[in-house]
GROMACS .gro file of C-alpha atoms in nm:
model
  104
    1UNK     CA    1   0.249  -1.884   3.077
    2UNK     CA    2   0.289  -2.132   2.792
    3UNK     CA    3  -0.094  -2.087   2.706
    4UNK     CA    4  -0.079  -1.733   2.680
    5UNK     CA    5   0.203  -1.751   2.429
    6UNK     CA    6   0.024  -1.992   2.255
    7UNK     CA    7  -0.259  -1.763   2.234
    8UNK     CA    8  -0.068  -1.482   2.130
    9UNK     CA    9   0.087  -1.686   1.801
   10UNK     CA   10  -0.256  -1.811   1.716
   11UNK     CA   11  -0.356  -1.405   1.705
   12UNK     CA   12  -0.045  -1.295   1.572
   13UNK     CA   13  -0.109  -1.560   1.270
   14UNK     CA   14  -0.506  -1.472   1.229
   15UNK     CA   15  -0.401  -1.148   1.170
   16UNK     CA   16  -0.109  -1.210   0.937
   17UNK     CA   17  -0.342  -1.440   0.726
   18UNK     CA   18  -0.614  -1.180   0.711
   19UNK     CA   19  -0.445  -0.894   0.630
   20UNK     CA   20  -0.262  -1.097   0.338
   21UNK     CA   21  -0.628  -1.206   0.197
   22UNK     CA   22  -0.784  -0.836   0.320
   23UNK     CA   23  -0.520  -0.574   0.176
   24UNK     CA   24  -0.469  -0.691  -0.191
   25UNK     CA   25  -0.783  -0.558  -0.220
   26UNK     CA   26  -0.764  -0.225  -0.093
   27UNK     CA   27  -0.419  -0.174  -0.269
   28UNK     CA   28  -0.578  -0.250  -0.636
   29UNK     CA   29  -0.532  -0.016  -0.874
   30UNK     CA   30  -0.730   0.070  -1.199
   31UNK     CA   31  -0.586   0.188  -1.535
   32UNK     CA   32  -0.698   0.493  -1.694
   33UNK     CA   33  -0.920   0.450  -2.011
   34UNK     CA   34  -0.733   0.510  -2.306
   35UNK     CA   35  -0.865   0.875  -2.375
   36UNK     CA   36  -0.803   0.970  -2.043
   37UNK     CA   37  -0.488   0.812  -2.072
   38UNK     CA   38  -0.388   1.031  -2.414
   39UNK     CA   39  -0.529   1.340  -2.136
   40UNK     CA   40  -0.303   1.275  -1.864
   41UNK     CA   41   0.010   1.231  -2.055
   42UNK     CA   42  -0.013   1.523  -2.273
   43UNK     CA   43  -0.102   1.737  -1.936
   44UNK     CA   44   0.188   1.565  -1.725
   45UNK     CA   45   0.420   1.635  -2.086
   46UNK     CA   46   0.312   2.006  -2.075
   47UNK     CA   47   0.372   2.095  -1.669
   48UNK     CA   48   0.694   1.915  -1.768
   49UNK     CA   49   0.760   2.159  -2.010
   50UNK     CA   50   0.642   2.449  -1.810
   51UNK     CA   51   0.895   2.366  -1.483
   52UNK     CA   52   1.136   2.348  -1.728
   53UNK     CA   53   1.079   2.731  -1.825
   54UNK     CA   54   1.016   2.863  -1.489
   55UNK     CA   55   1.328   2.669  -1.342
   56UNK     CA   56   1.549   2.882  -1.676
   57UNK     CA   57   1.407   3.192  -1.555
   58UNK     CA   58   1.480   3.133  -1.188
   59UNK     CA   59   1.826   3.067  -1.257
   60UNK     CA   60   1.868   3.397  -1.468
   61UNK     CA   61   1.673   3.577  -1.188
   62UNK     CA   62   1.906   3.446  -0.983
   63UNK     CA   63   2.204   3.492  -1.134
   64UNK     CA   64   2.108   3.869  -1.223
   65UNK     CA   65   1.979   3.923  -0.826
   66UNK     CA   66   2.340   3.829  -0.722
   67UNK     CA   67   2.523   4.054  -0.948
   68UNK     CA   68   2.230   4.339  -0.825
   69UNK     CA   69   2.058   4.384  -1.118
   70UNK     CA   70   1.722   4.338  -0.926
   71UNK     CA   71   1.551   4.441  -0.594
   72UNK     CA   72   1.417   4.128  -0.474
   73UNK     CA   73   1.461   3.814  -0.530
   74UNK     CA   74   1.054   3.741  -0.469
   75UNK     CA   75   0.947   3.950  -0.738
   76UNK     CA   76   1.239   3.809  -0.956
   77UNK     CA   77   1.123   3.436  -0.939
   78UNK     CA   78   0.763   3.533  -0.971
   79UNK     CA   79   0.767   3.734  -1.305
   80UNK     CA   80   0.815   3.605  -1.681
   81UNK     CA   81   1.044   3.891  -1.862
   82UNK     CA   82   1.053   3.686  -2.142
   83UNK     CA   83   0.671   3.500  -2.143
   84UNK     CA   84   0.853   3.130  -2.151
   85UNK     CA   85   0.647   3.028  -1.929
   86UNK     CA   86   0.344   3.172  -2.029
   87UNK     CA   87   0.432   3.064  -2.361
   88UNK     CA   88   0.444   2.676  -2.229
   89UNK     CA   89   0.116   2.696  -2.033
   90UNK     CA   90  -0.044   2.779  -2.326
   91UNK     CA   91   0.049   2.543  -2.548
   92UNK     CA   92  -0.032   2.263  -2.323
   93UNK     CA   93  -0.245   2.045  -2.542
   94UNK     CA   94  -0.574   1.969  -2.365
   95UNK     CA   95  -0.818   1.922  -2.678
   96UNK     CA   96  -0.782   1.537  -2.605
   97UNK     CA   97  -0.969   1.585  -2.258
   98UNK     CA   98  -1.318   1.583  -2.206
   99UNK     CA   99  -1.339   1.820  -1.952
  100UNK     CA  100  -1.449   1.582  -1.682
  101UNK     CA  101  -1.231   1.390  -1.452
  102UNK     CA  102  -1.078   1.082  -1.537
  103UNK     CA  103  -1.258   0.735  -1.418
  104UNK     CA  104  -1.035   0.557  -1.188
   0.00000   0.00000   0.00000
């Protein structure tokens, strides 16, 4: 009984020591050059921008739908009466990209 303990610590401690030398490696990460950096940021600042539009007109669709000024509320969240969000998609600045994907 006491050897089979002893066997399962000496496992139980391989493994811990392996998986702390093993995993570091697998976790790495690698930063974005800096164009595609400059890419990312002005994309991510843009969809910002856009969700920020869409979620104003869901809240007036919303608000309209429950004082029955519309039909459905499906049709409500999925049109742009006043082109916000249009508007935002299109000026989301991608002339810094190169078109192809990032290297990470």
């Amino acid at each position: 009984m006491l050897e089979r303990s002893r066997l399962r610590t000496k496992t139980a401690w391989t493994a811990l020591v392996l998986a702390l030398f093993l995993l570091p490696g697998l976790a790495s990460a690698q930063i974005p050059k800096k164009p595609d950096q400059k890419c990312i940021n002005n994309i991510n600042k843009g969809a910002a921008k856009v969700a920020k539009a869409q979620a104003g007109d869901n809240s007036a669709c919303v608000k309209d739908y429950g004082k029955g000024k519309n039909l459905s509320a499906d049709a409500c969240v999925t049109s742009d009466p006043k082109g916000k969000v249009a508007k935002a998609i299109s000026k989301i600045k991608t002339s810094d990209c190169s078109g192809a994907p990032a290297d990470l």
